[in-house]
Amino acid sequence: MTIKDIAKLAGVSVATVSRVINDDAGVAEKLRNRVLQVIKETNYIPNTVGRNLRKSKSDMILVMLPTLSNPFYAKILKGIEKRASEHDYGILVSVTHHESRIEKKYLKMLQMKQADGVISLFSTLIAEELNDLAGKYPIVQCCEYTEGAHLPYVMIDNKKAAYEATKYFISSGHKRIGMISGSFYESSERAREQGYKEALMDSGLPFDEGYIFKSNYKPESAMEMCRKLLDMPEPPTAVLTVSDTLAIGAIKYLKSVGVEVGKDMDVIGFDNASITRVYDPTISTVSQPRYDLGTVSVDLVIEKINNLSTVNKGIILPHELILRESTRGEA
Amino acid sequence: MTIKDIAKLAGVSVATVSRVINDDAGVAEKLRNRVLQVIKETNYIPNTVGRNLRKSKSDMILVMLPTLSNPFYAKILKGIEKRASEHDYGILVSVTHHESRIEKKYLKMLQMKQADGVISLFSTLIAEELNDLAGKYPIVQCCEYTEGAHLPYVMIDNKKAAYEATKYFISSGHKRIGMISGSFYESSERAREQGYKEALMDSGLPFDEGYIFKSNYKPESAMEMCRKLLDMPEPPTAVLTVSDTLAIGAIKYLKSVGVEVGKDMDVIGFDNASITRVYDPTISTVSQPRYDLGTVSVDLVIEKINNLSTVNKGIILPHELILRESTRGEA
DNA sequence: TTGTAAGCGTTATCAA
DNA sequence: TTGATAACGCTTACAA
């Protein structure tokens, strides 16, 4: 069933059918109704591929996730979908598994006009590659920013968030604070490490690189890092981790060696994963406005779709430090 | 940069370029090399949309997930991607959020030939709708089966898995066993409830519908259900839940009222989520062969793509009961 | 207001 | 072995 068939059945030209489909003005009421009638009777749906080829546009936004293992992205996607559909865009999801080969493969969809824009939750590409692409296609970053890349982004102020978390530890009396970071999500990790550092220094506490350990985001690795922290000559009394999964690993290790979390040792995670509300103890964490991160990403990418040379906005959304049982201790 | 440009630059016809691109036999070595050279120099990539329109094929498989909140699907997707790429298929992910409106929208991609087949991790459609579609397009179900639908599927034997878990409880001496189920994933839930029931009956224990509670898959809801179980005149000494998230909720509630899990009360979950290895206590669970579920799904859908009228296979993959701290009790 | 026809980028048929 | 050309399904000048 193609537009030709509809035209024939309705006794009009394909152009008229196309006009009806696209709500073009200037079709006589009578013809319009006749065409609509036929369309209804036949359940005709215009072919997307034909249309895309002709219009060099797909009305699709590609969302690139680094992984499907992190439920963190679920709510962001909901925000994206909501706002996209308000603007009559569809969304397509791709998972890069942190591999640039895969990321590049999906980015070709832009060139083919199979997607009109991309929202990248994490890019493995280097700044130069991104800048090249961003000159040709609408690409925005959400949550993670590539240093040196000039494209729109939306995220929280990671440095400030870590700063506040660390300050909270300090205000509770902690003098030695450890950090479990990582080396996957460069931009947010570095910013959070910096916030941690500045909070210490602003409070007149010594900053020692040796109190920062880099994990691979698996809880098991956080357990190992936590062990190392405890084995230090002067072990910390509080630990900031860059993800809730790491906080869980840390807490698990602490419990296993009889350290009571929220009393002997405080822990703060990142992202407010749903498990933090049900873990034992419940876990203090930095919450990101996930839904809004999604909607704003869409606004940014649509702005670029409509005018590629629009100025690259960087938008910071507010975070929130959520205090739970894992930070009941006073040092 | 289109095939025409390449043809012009190489001094050949577009037909020849097309033949080279598609590895057609019967192109003189000399011409082939000349064309390849131009393609390399220009970084030319054939346009997918044009090709798809012409071939009525996209070499893409659409993966439909019910949600992005469940990391369960991550490894399945990896299996899918691996096997798909071995067969030169790409994959596209869509999230239905359990809404049939959304599911139907994505299924249109089949009609448009934007996807050659679909792997559905969960369908909201009724059997009749699925059968209609499956007559026209390659659709396979993975993990969840729609009763009355005639299409290929791959999953574990959910009834047997629940049977074994329940039998394990019984072998530990438990006489009253509760179940926290749900009403989202009909096929697996019903099968698991049935397995639970049969295990009780085969062991000469009474089966009482009142020991089965239906949650909404949120841990909070499992806490509530667990409270109800404990409030019964004769509370159970073991609980089987249809997901690990529910097991966590149950355990959290039990701990909150001073019931020691793995001693006073045993709990078994489903899916072997990574959190089950780090929760306190670690959680016994039924593990599904996720990666293989993915690869086999691809095999099935490709079989259908190649021959739609091939017989609908139903494949059962082996599960595994993994025992951890949450089942150390003896009643 | 409507229709004709060109063209989007391919592949595939047919003839040479 | 190669090339001209129709066709895939659609939109959009342009003409009528």
PDB file of N, CA, C and O (backbone and C1' of nucleotides) in Angstrom, chain A residues 3 18 44 46-47 50-51 54, chain D residues 8-15:
ATOM      1  N   ILE A   3       1.544   5.469  -1.576  1.00  0.00           N
ATOM      2  CA  ILE A   3       0.825   6.711  -1.821  1.00  0.00           C
ATOM      3  C   ILE A   3       0.130   6.658  -3.187  1.00  0.00           C
ATOM      4  O   ILE A   3      -0.917   7.280  -3.397  1.00  0.00           O
ATOM      5  N   SER A  18      -0.229  13.487  -0.794  1.00  0.00           N
ATOM      6  CA  SER A  18       0.892  13.941   0.025  1.00  0.00           C
ATOM      7  C   SER A  18       0.504  15.197   0.796  1.00  0.00           C
ATOM      8  O   SER A  18       0.802  15.339   1.975  1.00  0.00           O
ATOM      9  N   TYR A  44      -3.601   2.921   5.574  1.00  0.00           N
ATOM     10  CA  TYR A  44      -2.339   3.328   4.959  1.00  0.00           C
ATOM     11  C   TYR A  44      -1.480   4.143   5.922  1.00  0.00           C
ATOM     12  O   TYR A  44      -1.964   5.031   6.614  1.00  0.00           O
ATOM     13  N   PRO A  46       2.192   6.278   5.646  1.00  0.00           N
ATOM     14  CA  PRO A  46       3.250   6.703   4.717  1.00  0.00           C
ATOM     15  C   PRO A  46       4.563   6.029   5.065  1.00  0.00           C
ATOM     16  O   PRO A  46       4.875   5.843   6.238  1.00  0.00           O
ATOM     17  N   ASN A  47       5.298   5.689   4.085  1.00  0.00           N
ATOM     18  CA  ASN A  47       6.575   5.012   4.304  1.00  0.00           C
ATOM     19  C   ASN A  47       7.668   5.987   4.743  1.00  0.00           C
ATOM     20  O   ASN A  47       8.004   6.936   4.040  1.00  0.00           O
ATOM     21  N   GLY A  50      10.974   6.269   2.466  1.00  0.00           N
ATOM     22  CA  GLY A  50      10.787   7.104   1.285  1.00  0.00           C
ATOM     23  C   GLY A  50      10.776   8.576   1.658  1.00  0.00           C
ATOM     24  O   GLY A  50      11.454   9.404   1.042  1.00  0.00           O
ATOM     25  N   ARG A  51      10.028   8.860   2.685  1.00  0.00           N
ATOM     26  CA  ARG A  51       9.946  10.254   3.134  1.00  0.00           C
ATOM     27  C   ARG A  51      11.300  10.772   3.591  1.00  0.00           C
ATOM     28  O   ARG A  51      11.711  11.872   3.230  1.00  0.00           O
ATOM     29  N   ARG A  54      13.615  11.496   0.744  1.00  0.00           N
ATOM     30  CA  ARG A  54      13.254  12.697   0.015  1.00  0.00           C
ATOM     31  C   ARG A  54      13.537  13.974   0.816  1.00  0.00           C
ATOM     32  O   ARG A  54      14.056  14.948   0.309  1.00  0.00           O
TER      33      ARG A  54
ATOM     34  P    DC D   8       8.344   0.398  -8.164  1.00  0.00           P
ATOM     35  O5'  DC D   8       8.936   0.547  -6.697  1.00  0.00           O
ATOM     36  C5'  DC D   8       9.710  -0.462  -6.078  1.00  0.00           C
ATOM     37  C4'  DC D   8      10.409   0.147  -4.896  1.00  0.00           C
ATOM     38  C3'  DC D   8       9.569   1.189  -4.178  1.00  0.00           C
ATOM     39  O3'  DC D   8       8.884   0.563  -3.100  1.00  0.00           O
ATOM     40  C1'  DC D   8      11.857   1.891  -4.460  1.00  0.00           C
ATOM     41  P    DG D   9       7.311   0.792  -2.950  1.00  0.00           P
ATOM     42  O5'  DG D   9       7.214   2.226  -2.281  1.00  0.00           O
ATOM     43  C5'  DG D   9       7.701   2.411  -0.961  1.00  0.00           C
ATOM     44  C4'  DG D   9       7.638   3.873  -0.615  1.00  0.00           C
ATOM     45  C3'  DG D   9       6.271   4.517  -0.832  1.00  0.00           C
ATOM     46  O3'  DG D   9       5.933   5.228   0.345  1.00  0.00           O
ATOM     47  C1'  DG D   9       7.947   5.779  -1.908  1.00  0.00           C
ATOM     48  P    DC D  10       4.656   6.128   0.445  1.00  0.00           P
ATOM     49  O5'  DC D  10       5.276   7.584   0.316  1.00  0.00           O
ATOM     50  C5'  DC D  10       6.083   8.074   1.372  1.00  0.00           C
ATOM     51  C4'  DC D  10       6.952   9.196   0.888  1.00  0.00           C
ATOM     52  C3'  DC D  10       6.241  10.518   0.654  1.00  0.00           C
ATOM     53  O3'  DC D  10       6.324  11.271   1.852  1.00  0.00           O
ATOM     54  C1'  DC D  10       7.902  10.052  -1.030  1.00  0.00           C
ATOM     55  P    DT D  11       5.511  12.619   1.941  1.00  0.00           P
ATOM     56  O5'  DT D  11       6.441  13.653   1.168  1.00  0.00           O
ATOM     57  C5'  DT D  11       7.672  14.028   1.747  1.00  0.00           C
ATOM     58  C4'  DT D  11       8.341  15.066   0.879  1.00  0.00           C
ATOM     59  C3'  DT D  11       7.653  16.419   0.827  1.00  0.00           C
ATOM     60  O3'  DT D  11       8.702  17.374   0.811  1.00  0.00           O
ATOM     61  C1'  DT D  11       7.880  15.612  -1.352  1.00  0.00           C
ATOM     62  P    DT D  12       8.428  18.889   1.149  1.00  0.00           P
ATOM     63  O5'  DT D  12       8.591  19.553  -0.287  1.00  0.00           O
ATOM     64  C5'  DT D  12       9.777  19.335  -1.008  1.00  0.00           C
ATOM     65  C4'  DT D  12       9.640  19.977  -2.369  1.00  0.00           C
ATOM     66  C3'  DT D  12       8.823  21.261  -2.385  1.00  0.00           C
ATOM     67  O3'  DT D  12       9.378  22.109  -3.381  1.00  0.00           O
ATOM     68  C1'  DT D  12       7.884  19.762  -3.858  1.00  0.00           C
ATOM     69  P    DA D  13       9.942  23.538  -2.908  1.00  0.00           P
ATOM     70  O5'  DA D  13       9.356  24.744  -3.728  1.00  0.00           O
ATOM     71  C5'  DA D  13       8.814  24.633  -4.948  1.00  0.00           C
ATOM     72  C4'  DA D  13       9.811  24.380  -6.058  1.00  0.00           C
ATOM     73  C3'  DA D  13       9.535  25.256  -7.252  1.00  0.00           C
ATOM     74  O3'  DA D  13      10.636  25.363  -8.109  1.00  0.00           O
ATOM     75  C1'  DA D  13       8.681  23.066  -7.597  1.00  0.00           C
ATOM     76  P    DC D  14      10.677  26.574  -9.151  1.00  0.00           P
ATOM     77  O5'  DC D  14       9.597  26.105 -10.218  1.00  0.00           O
ATOM     78  C5'  DC D  14       9.836  24.929 -10.992  1.00  0.00           C
ATOM     79  C4'  DC D  14       8.587  24.591 -11.766  1.00  0.00           C
ATOM     80  C3'  DC D  14       7.877  25.810 -12.367  1.00  0.00           C
ATOM     81  O3'  DC D  14       7.877  25.660 -13.774  1.00  0.00           O
ATOM     82  C1'  DC D  14       6.349  24.310 -11.344  1.00  0.00           C
ATOM     83  P    DA D  15       7.208  26.808 -14.688  1.00  0.00           P
ATOM     84  O5'  DA D  15       5.944  26.009 -15.234  1.00  0.00           O
ATOM     85  C5'  DA D  15       5.909  24.590 -15.055  1.00  0.00           C
ATOM     86  C4'  DA D  15       4.642  24.015 -15.665  1.00  0.00           C
ATOM     87  C3'  DA D  15       3.835  24.959 -16.548  1.00  0.00           C
ATOM     88  O3'  DA D  15       3.215  24.181 -17.558  1.00  0.00           O
ATOM     89  C1'  DA D  15       2.591  24.435 -14.595  1.00  0.00           C
TER      90       DA D  15
END
